[in-house]
Short mmCIF file of C-alpha atoms and ligand atoms in Angstrom, two decimals:
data_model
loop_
_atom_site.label_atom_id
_atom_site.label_comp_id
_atom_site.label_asym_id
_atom_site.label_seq_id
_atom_site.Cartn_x
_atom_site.Cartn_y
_atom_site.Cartn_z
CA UNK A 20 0.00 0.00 0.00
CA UNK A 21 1.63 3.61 -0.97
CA UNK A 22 1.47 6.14 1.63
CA UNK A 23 -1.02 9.32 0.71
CA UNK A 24 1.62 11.74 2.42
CA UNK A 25 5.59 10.84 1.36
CA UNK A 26 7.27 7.29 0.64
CA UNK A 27 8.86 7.56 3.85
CA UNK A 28 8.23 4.54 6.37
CA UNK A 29 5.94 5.83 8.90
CA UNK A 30 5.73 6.12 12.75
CA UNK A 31 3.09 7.01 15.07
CA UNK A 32 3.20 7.39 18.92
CA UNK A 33 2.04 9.70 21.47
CA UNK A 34 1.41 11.38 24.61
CA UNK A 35 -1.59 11.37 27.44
CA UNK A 36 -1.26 15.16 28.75
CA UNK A 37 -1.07 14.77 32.62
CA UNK A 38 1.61 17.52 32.50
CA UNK A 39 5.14 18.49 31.21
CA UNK A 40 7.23 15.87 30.20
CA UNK A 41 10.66 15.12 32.22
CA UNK A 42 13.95 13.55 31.90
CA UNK A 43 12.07 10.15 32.16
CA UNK A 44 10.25 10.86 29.15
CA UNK A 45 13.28 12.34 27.04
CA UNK A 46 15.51 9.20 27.31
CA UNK A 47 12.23 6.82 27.47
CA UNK A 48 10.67 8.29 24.13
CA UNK A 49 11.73 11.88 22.95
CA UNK A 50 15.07 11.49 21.59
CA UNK A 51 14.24 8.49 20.17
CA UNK A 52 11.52 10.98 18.03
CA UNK A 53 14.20 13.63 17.67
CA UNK A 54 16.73 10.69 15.63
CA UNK A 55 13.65 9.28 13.88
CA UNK A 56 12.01 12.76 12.53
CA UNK A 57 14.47 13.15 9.34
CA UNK A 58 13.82 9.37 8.27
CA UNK A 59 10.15 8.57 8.65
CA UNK A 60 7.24 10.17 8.62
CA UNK A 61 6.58 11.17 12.09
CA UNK A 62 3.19 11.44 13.75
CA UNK A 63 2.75 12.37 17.12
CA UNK A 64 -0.57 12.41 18.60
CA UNK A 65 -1.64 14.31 22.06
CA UNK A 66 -3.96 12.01 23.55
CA UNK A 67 -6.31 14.24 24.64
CA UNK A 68 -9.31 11.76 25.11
CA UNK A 69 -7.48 9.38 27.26
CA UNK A 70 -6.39 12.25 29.79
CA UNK A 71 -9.99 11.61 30.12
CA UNK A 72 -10.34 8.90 31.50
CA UNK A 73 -9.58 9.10 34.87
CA UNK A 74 -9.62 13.20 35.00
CA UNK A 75 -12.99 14.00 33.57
CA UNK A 76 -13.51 16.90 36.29
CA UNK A 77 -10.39 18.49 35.32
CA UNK A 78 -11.69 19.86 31.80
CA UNK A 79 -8.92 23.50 32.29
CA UNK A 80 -5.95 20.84 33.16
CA UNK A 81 -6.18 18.88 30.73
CA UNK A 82 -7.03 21.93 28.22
CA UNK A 83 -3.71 23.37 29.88
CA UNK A 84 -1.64 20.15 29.45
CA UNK A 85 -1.82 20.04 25.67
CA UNK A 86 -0.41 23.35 25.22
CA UNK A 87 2.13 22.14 27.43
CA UNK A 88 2.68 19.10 25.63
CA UNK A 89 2.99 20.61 22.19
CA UNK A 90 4.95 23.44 23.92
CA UNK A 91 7.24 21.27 25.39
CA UNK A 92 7.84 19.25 22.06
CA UNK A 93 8.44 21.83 19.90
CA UNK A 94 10.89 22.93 23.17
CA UNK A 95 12.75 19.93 22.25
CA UNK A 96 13.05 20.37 18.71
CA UNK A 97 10.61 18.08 17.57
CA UNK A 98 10.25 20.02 13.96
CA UNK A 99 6.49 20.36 12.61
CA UNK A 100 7.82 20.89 8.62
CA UNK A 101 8.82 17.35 9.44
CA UNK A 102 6.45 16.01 12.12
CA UNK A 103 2.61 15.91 12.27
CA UNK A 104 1.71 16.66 15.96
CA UNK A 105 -2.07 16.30 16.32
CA UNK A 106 -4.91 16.30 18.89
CA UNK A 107 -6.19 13.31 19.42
CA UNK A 108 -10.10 14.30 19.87
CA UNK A 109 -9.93 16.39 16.05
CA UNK A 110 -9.56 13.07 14.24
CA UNK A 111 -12.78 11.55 14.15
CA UNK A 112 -11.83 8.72 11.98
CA UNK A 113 -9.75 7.10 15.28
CA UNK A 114 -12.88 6.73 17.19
CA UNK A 115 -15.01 5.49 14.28
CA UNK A 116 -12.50 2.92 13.80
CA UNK A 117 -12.11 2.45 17.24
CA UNK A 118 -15.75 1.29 17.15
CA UNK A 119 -15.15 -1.47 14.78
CA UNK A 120 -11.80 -3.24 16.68
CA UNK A 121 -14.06 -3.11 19.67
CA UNK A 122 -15.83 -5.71 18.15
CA UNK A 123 -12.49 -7.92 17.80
CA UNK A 124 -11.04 -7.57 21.08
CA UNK A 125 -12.63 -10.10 23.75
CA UNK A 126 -13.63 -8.55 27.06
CA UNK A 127 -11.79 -11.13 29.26
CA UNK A 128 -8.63 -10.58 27.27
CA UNK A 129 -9.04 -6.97 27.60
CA UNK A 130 -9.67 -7.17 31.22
CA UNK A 131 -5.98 -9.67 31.41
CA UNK A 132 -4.23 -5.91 30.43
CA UNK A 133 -1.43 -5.52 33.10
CA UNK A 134 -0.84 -2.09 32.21
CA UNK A 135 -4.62 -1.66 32.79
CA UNK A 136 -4.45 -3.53 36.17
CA UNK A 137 -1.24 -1.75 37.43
CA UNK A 138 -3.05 1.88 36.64
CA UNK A 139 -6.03 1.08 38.86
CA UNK A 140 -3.94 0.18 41.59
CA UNK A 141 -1.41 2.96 41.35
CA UNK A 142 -3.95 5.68 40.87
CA UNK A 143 -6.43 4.01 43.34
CA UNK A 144 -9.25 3.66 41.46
CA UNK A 145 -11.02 0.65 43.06
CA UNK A 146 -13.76 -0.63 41.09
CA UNK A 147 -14.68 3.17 40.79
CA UNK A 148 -13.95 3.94 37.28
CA UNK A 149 -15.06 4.71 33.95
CA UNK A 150 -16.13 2.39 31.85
CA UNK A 151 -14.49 4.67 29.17
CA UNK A 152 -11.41 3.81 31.45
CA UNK A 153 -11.90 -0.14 30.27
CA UNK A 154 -12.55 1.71 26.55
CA UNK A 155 -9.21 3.23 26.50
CA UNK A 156 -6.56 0.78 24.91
CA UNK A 157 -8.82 0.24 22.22
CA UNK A 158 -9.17 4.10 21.17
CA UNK A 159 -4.80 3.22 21.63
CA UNK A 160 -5.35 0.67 19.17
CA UNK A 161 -7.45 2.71 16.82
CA UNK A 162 -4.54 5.80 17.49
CA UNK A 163 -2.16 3.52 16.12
CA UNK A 164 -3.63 1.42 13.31
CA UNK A 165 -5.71 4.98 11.55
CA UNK A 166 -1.70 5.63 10.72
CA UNK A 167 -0.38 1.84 9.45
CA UNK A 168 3.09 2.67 10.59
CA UNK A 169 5.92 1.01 10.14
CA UNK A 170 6.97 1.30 13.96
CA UNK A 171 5.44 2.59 17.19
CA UNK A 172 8.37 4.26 19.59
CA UNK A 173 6.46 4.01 22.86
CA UNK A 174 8.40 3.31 27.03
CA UNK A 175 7.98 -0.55 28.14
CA UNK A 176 4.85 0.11 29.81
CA UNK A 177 2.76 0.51 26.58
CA UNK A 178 3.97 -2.83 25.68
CA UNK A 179 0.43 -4.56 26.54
CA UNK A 180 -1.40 -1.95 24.26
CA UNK A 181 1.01 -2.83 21.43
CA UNK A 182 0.84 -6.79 21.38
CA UNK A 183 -3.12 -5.95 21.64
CA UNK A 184 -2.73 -3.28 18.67
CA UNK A 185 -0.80 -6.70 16.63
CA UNK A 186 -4.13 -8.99 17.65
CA UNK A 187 -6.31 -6.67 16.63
CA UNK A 188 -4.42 -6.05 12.96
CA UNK A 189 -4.06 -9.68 12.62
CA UNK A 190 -7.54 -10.30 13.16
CA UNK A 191 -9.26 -7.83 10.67
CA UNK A 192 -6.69 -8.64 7.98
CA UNK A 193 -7.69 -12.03 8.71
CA UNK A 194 -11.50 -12.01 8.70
CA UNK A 195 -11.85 -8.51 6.30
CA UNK A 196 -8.68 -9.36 4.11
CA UNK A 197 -8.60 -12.54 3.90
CA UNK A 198 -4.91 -12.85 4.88
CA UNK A 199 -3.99 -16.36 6.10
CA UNK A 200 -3.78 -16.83 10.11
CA UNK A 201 -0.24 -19.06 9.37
CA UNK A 202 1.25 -15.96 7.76
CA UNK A 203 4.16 -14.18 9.50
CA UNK A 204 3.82 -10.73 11.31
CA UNK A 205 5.92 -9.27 8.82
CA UNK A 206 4.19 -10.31 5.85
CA UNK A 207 0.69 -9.46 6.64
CA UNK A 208 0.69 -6.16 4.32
CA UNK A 209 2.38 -8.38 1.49
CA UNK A 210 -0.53 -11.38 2.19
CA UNK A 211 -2.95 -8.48 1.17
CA UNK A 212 -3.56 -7.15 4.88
CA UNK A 213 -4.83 -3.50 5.29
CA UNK A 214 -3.20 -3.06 9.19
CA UNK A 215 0.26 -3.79 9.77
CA UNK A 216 1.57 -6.32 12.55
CA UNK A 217 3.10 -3.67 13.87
CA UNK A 218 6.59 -3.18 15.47
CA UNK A 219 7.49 -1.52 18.93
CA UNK A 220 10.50 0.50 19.55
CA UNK A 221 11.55 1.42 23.12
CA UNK A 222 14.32 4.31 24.01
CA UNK A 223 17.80 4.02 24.87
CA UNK A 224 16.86 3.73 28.67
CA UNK A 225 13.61 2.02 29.74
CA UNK A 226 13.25 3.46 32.88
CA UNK A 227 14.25 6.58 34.42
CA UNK A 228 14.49 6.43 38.25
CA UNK A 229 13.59 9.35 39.94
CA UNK A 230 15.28 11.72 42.30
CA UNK A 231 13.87 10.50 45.79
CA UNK A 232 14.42 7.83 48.00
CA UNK A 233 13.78 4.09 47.21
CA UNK A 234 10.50 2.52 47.80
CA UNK A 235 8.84 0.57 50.20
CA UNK A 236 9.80 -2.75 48.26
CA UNK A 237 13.89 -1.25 48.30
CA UNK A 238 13.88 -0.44 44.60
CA UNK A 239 14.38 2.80 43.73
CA UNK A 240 10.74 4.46 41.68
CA UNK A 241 10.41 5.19 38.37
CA UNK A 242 10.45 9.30 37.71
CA UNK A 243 7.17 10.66 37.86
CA UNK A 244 5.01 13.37 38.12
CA UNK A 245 2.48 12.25 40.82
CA UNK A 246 5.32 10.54 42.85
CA UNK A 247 7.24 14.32 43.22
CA UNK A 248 10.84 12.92 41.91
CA UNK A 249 10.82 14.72 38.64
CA UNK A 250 13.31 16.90 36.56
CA UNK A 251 10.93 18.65 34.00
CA UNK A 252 12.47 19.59 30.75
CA UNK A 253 10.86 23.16 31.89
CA UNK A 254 12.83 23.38 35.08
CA UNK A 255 15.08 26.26 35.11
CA UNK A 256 18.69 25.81 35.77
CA UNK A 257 17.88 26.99 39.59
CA UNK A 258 15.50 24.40 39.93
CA UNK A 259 17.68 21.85 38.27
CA UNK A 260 20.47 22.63 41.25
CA UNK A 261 18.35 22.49 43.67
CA UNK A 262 16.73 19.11 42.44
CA UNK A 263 19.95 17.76 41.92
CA UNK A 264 22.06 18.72 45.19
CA UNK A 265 18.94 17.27 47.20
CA UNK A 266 18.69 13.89 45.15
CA UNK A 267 19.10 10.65 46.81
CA UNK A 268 22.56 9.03 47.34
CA UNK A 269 22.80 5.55 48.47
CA UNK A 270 24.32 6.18 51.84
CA UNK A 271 26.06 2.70 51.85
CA UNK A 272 27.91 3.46 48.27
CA UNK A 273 29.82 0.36 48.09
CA UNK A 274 26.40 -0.57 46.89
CA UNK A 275 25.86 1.27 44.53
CA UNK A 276 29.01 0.95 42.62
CA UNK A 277 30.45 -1.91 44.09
CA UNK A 278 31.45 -3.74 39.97
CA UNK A 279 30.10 -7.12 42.00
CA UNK A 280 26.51 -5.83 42.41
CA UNK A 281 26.77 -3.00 40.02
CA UNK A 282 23.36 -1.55 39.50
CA UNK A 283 23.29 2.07 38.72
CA UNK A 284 19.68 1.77 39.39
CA UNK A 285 20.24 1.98 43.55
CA UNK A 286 21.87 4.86 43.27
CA UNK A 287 20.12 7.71 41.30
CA UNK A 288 23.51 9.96 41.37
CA UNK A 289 24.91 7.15 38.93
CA UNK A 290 21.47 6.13 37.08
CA UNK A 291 21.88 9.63 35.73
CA UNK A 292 25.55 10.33 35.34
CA UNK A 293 25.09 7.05 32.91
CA UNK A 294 21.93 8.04 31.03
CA UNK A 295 23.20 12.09 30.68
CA UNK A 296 26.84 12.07 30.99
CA UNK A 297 28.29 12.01 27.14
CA UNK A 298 31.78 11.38 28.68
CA UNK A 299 31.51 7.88 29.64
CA UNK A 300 34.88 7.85 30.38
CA UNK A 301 35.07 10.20 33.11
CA UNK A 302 31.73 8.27 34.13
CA UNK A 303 33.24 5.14 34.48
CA UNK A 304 36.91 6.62 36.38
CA UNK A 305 34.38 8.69 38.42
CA UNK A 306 32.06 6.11 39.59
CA UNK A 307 35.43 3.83 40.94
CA UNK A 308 37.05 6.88 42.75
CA UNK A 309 33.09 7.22 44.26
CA UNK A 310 33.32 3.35 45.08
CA UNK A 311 36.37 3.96 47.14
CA UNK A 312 35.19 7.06 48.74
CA UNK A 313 37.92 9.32 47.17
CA UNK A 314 34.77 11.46 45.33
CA UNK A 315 32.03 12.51 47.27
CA UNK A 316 28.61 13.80 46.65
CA UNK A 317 28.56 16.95 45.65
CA UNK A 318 31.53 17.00 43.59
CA UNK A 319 29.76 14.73 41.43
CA UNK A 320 25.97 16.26 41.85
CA UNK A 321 27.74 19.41 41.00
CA UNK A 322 29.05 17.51 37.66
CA UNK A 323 25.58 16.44 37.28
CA UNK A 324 23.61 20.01 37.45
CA UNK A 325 26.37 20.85 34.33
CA UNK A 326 25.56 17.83 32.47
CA UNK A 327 21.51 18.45 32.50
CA UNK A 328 21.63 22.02 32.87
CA UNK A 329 23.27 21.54 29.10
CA UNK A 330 21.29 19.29 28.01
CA UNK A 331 17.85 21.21 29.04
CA UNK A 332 19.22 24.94 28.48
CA UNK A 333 18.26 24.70 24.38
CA UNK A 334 15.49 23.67 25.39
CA UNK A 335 14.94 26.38 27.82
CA UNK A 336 15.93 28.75 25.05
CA UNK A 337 13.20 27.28 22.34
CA UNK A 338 10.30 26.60 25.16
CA UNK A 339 11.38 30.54 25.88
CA UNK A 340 10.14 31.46 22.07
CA UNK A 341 6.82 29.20 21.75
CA UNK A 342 5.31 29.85 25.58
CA UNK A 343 5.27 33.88 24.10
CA UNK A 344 3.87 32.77 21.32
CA UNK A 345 0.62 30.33 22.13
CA UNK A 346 -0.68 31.46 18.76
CA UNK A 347 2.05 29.73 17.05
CA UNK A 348 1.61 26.36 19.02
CA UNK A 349 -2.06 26.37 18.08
CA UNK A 350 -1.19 26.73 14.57
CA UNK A 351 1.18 23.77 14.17
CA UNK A 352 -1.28 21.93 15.96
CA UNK A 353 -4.26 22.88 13.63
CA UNK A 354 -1.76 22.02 10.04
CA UNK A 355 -0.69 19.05 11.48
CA UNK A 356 -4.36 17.74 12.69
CA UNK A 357 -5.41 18.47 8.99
CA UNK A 358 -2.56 16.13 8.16
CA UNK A 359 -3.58 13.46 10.42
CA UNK A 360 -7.31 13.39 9.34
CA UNK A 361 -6.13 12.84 5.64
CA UNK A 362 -4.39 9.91 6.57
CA UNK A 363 -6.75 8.64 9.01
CA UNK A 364 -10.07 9.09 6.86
CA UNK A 365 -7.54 7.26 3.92
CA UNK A 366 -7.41 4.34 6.70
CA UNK A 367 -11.37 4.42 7.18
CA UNK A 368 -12.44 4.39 3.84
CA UNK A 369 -9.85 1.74 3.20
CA UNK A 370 -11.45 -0.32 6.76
CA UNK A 371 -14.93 0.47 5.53
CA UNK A 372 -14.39 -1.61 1.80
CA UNK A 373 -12.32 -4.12 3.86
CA UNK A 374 -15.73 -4.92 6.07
CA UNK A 375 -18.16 -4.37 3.28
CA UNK A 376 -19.67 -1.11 4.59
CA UNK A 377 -19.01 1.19 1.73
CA UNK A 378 -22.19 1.91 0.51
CA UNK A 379 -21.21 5.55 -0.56
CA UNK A 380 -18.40 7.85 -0.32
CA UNK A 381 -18.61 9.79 2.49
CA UNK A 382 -20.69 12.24 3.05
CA UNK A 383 -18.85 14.28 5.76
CA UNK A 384 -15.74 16.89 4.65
CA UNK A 385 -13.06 16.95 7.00
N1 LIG B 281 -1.15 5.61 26.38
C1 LIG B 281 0.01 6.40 26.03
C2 LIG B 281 0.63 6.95 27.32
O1 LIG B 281 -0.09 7.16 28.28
C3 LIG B 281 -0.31 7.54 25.10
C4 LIG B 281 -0.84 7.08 23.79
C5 LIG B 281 -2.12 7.24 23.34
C6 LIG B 281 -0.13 6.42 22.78
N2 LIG B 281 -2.25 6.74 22.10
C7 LIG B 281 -1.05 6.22 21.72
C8 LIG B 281 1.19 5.97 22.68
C9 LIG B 281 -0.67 5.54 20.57
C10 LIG B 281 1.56 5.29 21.51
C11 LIG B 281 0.64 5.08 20.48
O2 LIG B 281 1.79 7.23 27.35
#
């Protein structure tokens, strides 16, 4: 199948806005985008819809997390004359076609979703929520497959939305297509398939600790938001000191560096020196002189604050430009939306002959 846009393979992925995005979410996803943007054909959707889902009452935040989000990755240097970013509730093909793999997905496997399970209990939402809640991964689905890309760059938590995205494309093809169930994941488009099989890509680190303490279980958390142990890409270089100079050390360092039990991941100091640092040699001498006590602390948080303060500072400098201009975020969002609808209402029309419902061309003009 030829693309509509450019011949360039083609990647989707995107963001739920809860809020800005932090270090977690540069090494987990962004510069991942940022390396990917001059090769394929980027498109990078704000998931508006899902925010949602457990934050219906917060209508202004959400409205207020968008701009952030979009804010934030032009920030970064995500480019829109070479990436689509779009808003999620503009594209009404995704939840048209979200309506039809509904239909596919079985309600017991649905409900099997760890990432599903692990939300409810780390947001505490009993058997309290939404049933749009339970709705959710298959809008993800429909996110993904309205696009057909090549590759979805997503952190290791999304992985239970992807292999469901994969059923789902392997079961229209199979039913609507006729592709045959023994055919490989990578032929499916070749066997005559509309959807892909698609592909996951995770970032260079998986996951980002955060800044604080280790948990109750002894392992150090995940950054986040909600859990107060974040570096935001918006910090300013004040706040990036401060955060820094009050992180977490292991006070028993042997175990953190000790090259016998070597995990980075106890020790936050060192989790970031080896995600940020470029110099991995100085990284490497450093973190043996630190083993044997003959660095301490805040020589090597003070190293740290240089490393991320130079990392974040462009980004300062280009978040600077877009937060004075709101006008100009808006904008790229409304082009690339327009962009994503083409491609997604392609997708539909193509879905719609697939299953036998095209009676008539359609009658709405997006
Ligand atoms: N669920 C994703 C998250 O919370 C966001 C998302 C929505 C997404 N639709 C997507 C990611 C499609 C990848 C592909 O991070």
């Amino acid at each position: 199948m030829t693309s509509s846009v450019t011949a360039k393979p083609r990647i989707l992925t995107g963001d739920t806005p809860t809020g800005k995005l932090h270090l977690g979410h540069y090494v987990g996803s962004i510069e991942n985008r940022l390396a990917l943007q001059n090769d394929y054909d980027c498109y990078f959707l704000i998931a508006n819809k899902h925010a949602f889902t457990t934050r219906a009452d917060k209508p202004d935040d959400i409205r207020q997390s968008v701009i952030d989000i979009a804010t934030d990755w032009l920030a970064v240097g995500i480019d829109p004359a070479k990436a689509t970013m779009f808003v999620q509730s503009e594209v009404p093909a995704i939840d048209e076609l979200s309506n039809f793999f509904g239909m596919l997905v079985p309600y017991p496997r649905l409900m099997r979703n760890p990432t599903l399970k692990d939300e409810i209990r780390d947001k505490g939402l009993g058997d309290n929520y939404a049933f749009g809640f339970l709705w959710y991964p298959i809008g993800q689905i429909a996110d993904i497959l309205a696009f057909r890309p090549d590759m979805v760059p997503v952190g290791e938590d999304q992985l239970p939305h992807l292999e469901l995205t994969r059923e789902v494309a392997r079961r229209f093809d199979q039913l609507y297509c006729g592709v045959d169930p023994h055919t490989q994941d990578k032929d499916y488009i070749k066997a005559g398939g509309l959807f892909p099989v698609i592909e996951p890509k995770l970032g260079r680190i998986r996951r980002l600790v955060g800044t604080g303490a280790p948990g109750p279980g002894g392992q150090l958390l995940k950054m986040s938001k909600s859990l107060n142990n974040a570096i935001f890409l918006s910090d300013d270089a004040e706040t990036v000191q401060k955060k820094v100079m009050a992180m977490y050390t292991d006070p028993n360092r042997v175990r953190a560096t000790d090259p016998g039990n070597a995990n980075p991941e106890q020790n936050p100091l060192w989790a970031f020196h080896e995600a940020f640092n470029p110099d991995a040699k100085w990284v490497a001498e450093n973190e043996d002189l630190y083993r044997q006590g003959k660095v301490g602390d805040v020589a090597m948080k003070r190293k740290l604050v240089e490393v991320l303060n130079a990392i974040v500072e462009p980004i300062r400098m280009r978040r600077r430009h877009f937060e004075q201009r709101p006008d100009e975020v808006i904008d790229v969002l409304r082009e690339g939306t327009k962009r994503a609808n083409a491609v997604a209402e392609e997708t539909l029309a193509l879905a719609k002959k697939a299953m036998r419902q095209d009676y008539f061309p359609r009658v709405l003009n997006i």
